[in-house]
Structure formats: C-alpha cells, structure tokens
Coordinates of C-alpha atoms in Angstrom, one line a residue:
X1 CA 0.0 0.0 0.0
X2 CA 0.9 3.5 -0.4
X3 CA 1.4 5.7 2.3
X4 CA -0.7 9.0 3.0
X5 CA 1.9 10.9 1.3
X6 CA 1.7 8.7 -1.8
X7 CA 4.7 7.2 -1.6
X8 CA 5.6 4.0 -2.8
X9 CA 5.0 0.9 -0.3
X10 CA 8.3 -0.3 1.0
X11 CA 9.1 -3.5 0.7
X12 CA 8.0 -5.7 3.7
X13 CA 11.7 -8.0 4.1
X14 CA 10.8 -11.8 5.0
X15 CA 10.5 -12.9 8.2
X16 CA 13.3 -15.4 8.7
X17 CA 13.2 -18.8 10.5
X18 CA 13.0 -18.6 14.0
X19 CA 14.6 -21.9 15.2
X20 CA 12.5 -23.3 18.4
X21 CA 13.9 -26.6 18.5
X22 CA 17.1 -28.4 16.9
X23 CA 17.6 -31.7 17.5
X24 CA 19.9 -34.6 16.1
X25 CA 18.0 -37.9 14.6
X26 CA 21.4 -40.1 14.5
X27 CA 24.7 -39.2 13.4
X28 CA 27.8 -41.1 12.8
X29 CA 29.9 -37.8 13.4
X30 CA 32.6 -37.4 16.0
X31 CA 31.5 -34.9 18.5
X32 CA 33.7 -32.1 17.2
X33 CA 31.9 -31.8 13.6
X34 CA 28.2 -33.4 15.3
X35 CA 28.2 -29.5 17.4
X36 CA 29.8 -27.4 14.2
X37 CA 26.9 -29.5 12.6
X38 CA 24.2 -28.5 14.9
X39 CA 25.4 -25.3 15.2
X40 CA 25.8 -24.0 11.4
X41 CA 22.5 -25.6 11.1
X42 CA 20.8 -23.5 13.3
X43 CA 22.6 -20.6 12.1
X44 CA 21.2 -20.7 8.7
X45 CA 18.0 -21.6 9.8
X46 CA 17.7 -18.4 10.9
X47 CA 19.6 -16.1 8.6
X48 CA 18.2 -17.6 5.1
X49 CA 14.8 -18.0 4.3
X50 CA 14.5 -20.7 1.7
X51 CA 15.5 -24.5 2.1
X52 CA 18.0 -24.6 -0.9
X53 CA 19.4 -21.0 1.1
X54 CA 19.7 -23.0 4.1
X55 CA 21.3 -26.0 2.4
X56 CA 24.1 -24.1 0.5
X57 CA 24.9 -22.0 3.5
X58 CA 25.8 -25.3 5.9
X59 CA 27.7 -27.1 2.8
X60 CA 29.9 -24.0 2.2
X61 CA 30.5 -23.6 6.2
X62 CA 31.3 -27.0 6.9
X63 CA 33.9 -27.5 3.9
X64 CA 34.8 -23.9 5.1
X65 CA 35.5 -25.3 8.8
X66 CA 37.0 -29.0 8.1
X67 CA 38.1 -28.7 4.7
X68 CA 39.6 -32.0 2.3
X69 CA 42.8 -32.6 3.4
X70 CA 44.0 -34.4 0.3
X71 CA 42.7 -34.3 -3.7
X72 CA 40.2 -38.4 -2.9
X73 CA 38.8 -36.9 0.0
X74 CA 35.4 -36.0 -0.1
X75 CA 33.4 -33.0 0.2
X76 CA 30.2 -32.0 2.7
X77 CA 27.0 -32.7 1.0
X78 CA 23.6 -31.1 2.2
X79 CA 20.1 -32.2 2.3
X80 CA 17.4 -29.6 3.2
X81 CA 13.5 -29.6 3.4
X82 CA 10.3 -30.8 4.8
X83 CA 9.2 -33.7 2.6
X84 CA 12.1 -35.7 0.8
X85 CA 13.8 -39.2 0.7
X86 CA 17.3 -40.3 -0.1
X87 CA 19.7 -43.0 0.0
X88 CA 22.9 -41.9 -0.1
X89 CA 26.8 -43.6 0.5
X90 CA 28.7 -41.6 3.2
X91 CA 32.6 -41.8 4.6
X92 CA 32.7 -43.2 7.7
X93 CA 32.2 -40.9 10.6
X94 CA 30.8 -38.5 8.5
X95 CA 26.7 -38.4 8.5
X96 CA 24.3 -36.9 10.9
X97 CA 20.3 -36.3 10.1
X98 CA 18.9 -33.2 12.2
X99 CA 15.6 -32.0 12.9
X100 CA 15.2 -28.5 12.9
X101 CA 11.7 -27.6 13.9
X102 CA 9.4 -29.2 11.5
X103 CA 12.5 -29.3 9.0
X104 CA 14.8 -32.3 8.1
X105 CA 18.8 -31.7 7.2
X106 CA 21.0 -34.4 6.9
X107 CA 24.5 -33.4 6.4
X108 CA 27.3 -36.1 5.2
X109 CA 30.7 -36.4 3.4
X110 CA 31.5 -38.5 0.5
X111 CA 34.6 -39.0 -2.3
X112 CA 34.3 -38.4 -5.2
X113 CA 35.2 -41.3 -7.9
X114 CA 38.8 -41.0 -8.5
X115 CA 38.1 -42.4 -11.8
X116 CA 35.9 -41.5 -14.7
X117 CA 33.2 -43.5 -15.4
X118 CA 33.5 -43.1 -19.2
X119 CA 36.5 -45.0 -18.1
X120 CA 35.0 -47.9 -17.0
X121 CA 33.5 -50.7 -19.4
X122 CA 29.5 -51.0 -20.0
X123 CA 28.1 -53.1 -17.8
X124 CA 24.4 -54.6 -18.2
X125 CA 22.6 -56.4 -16.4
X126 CA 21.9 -60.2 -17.4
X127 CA 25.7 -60.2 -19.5
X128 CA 27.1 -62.3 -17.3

C-alpha cells in the first residue's frame, strides 16, 4: 500500500526462520563436527529464508571449517526440506540427520570417484 503521502509501499523483508527446537535424529559424526553440525544448522536456519538457502549456506560452512585434506577426499554434502527421501553412501564418521523444527537436514561427506566413469567398461545387467 501506499502511504498517505503517496509514496511507494516499501518493501515488507521476510521474516526469517526462527529456530525453536534443533535436535539430532542419528549421526555417525565425531562430536567435534556433530556440534559445528548442529550449530551451522541452526545458524542458517535463521539467517536464510529458503530451504535450498539453508542447504548451500551449511555445505559451504562445513567444507569452510574441516576442509579436504587431500585431492580423494570428499566433500560435505547437504540435504534440506520438509518432505524428501534419499539413499545416499557416506565416509565413515561423516553423516548426521537433524531436525530442525518441523524441517529435516542431513549433512554427510563423500569422495568423489577417482576415476571416470567413461572409463570404466559398459556393464548390463543379465551379460554375465
């Protein structure tokens, strides 16, 4: 709306998340990244209002805060939302599923293939 002065309306900013609870589901973290986990969750939970937002902020944090060490080793990986299913392969040590509120996050780490797979012969099923 326009103001008595006739004025354009200014723009009303978003509310952002207000976190009220934050809880872990299970993890397979050792406690130093479980609490940066929990932590950089709830922090972007409540400075970004989108769940993509939310998902890029804890990747780039967490790679920012234990970062490869070597060229095979793998990066953080984020999973953000309400309503979603995955099945996923993790490095050891390095999964945890949160709950914040009435949203999901499950953060893990995985390598990446040292090898192309344009590399790697065809396989089909039933060829053997």
């Amino acid at each position: 709306m326009a103001d008595d002065e006739g004025n354009a309306p200014k723009e009303q900013k978003q509310k952002k998340f207000t976190v009220g609870s934050a809880k872990i589901i299970t993890s397979h973290m050792m406690p130093e990244h479980e609490e940066a986990a929990l932590e950089v969750a709830i922090e972007a939970a409540e400075t970004h209002n989108l769940m993509k937002d939310i998902a890029k902020y804890i990747k780039e944090e967490m790679d920012h805060r234990f970062p490869a060490q070597s060229a095979t080793e793998g990066l953080f990986h984020v999973l953000a939302g309400q309503h979603f299913a995955c099945c996923i392969t993790h490095e050891v040590r390095f999964y945890i599923h949160l709950q914040i509120d009435r949203a999901h996050v499950v953060i893990f780490k995985n390598k990446d293939t040292p090898v192309s797979l344009r590399d790697l012969p065809d396989h089909h099923p039933g060829d053997e």
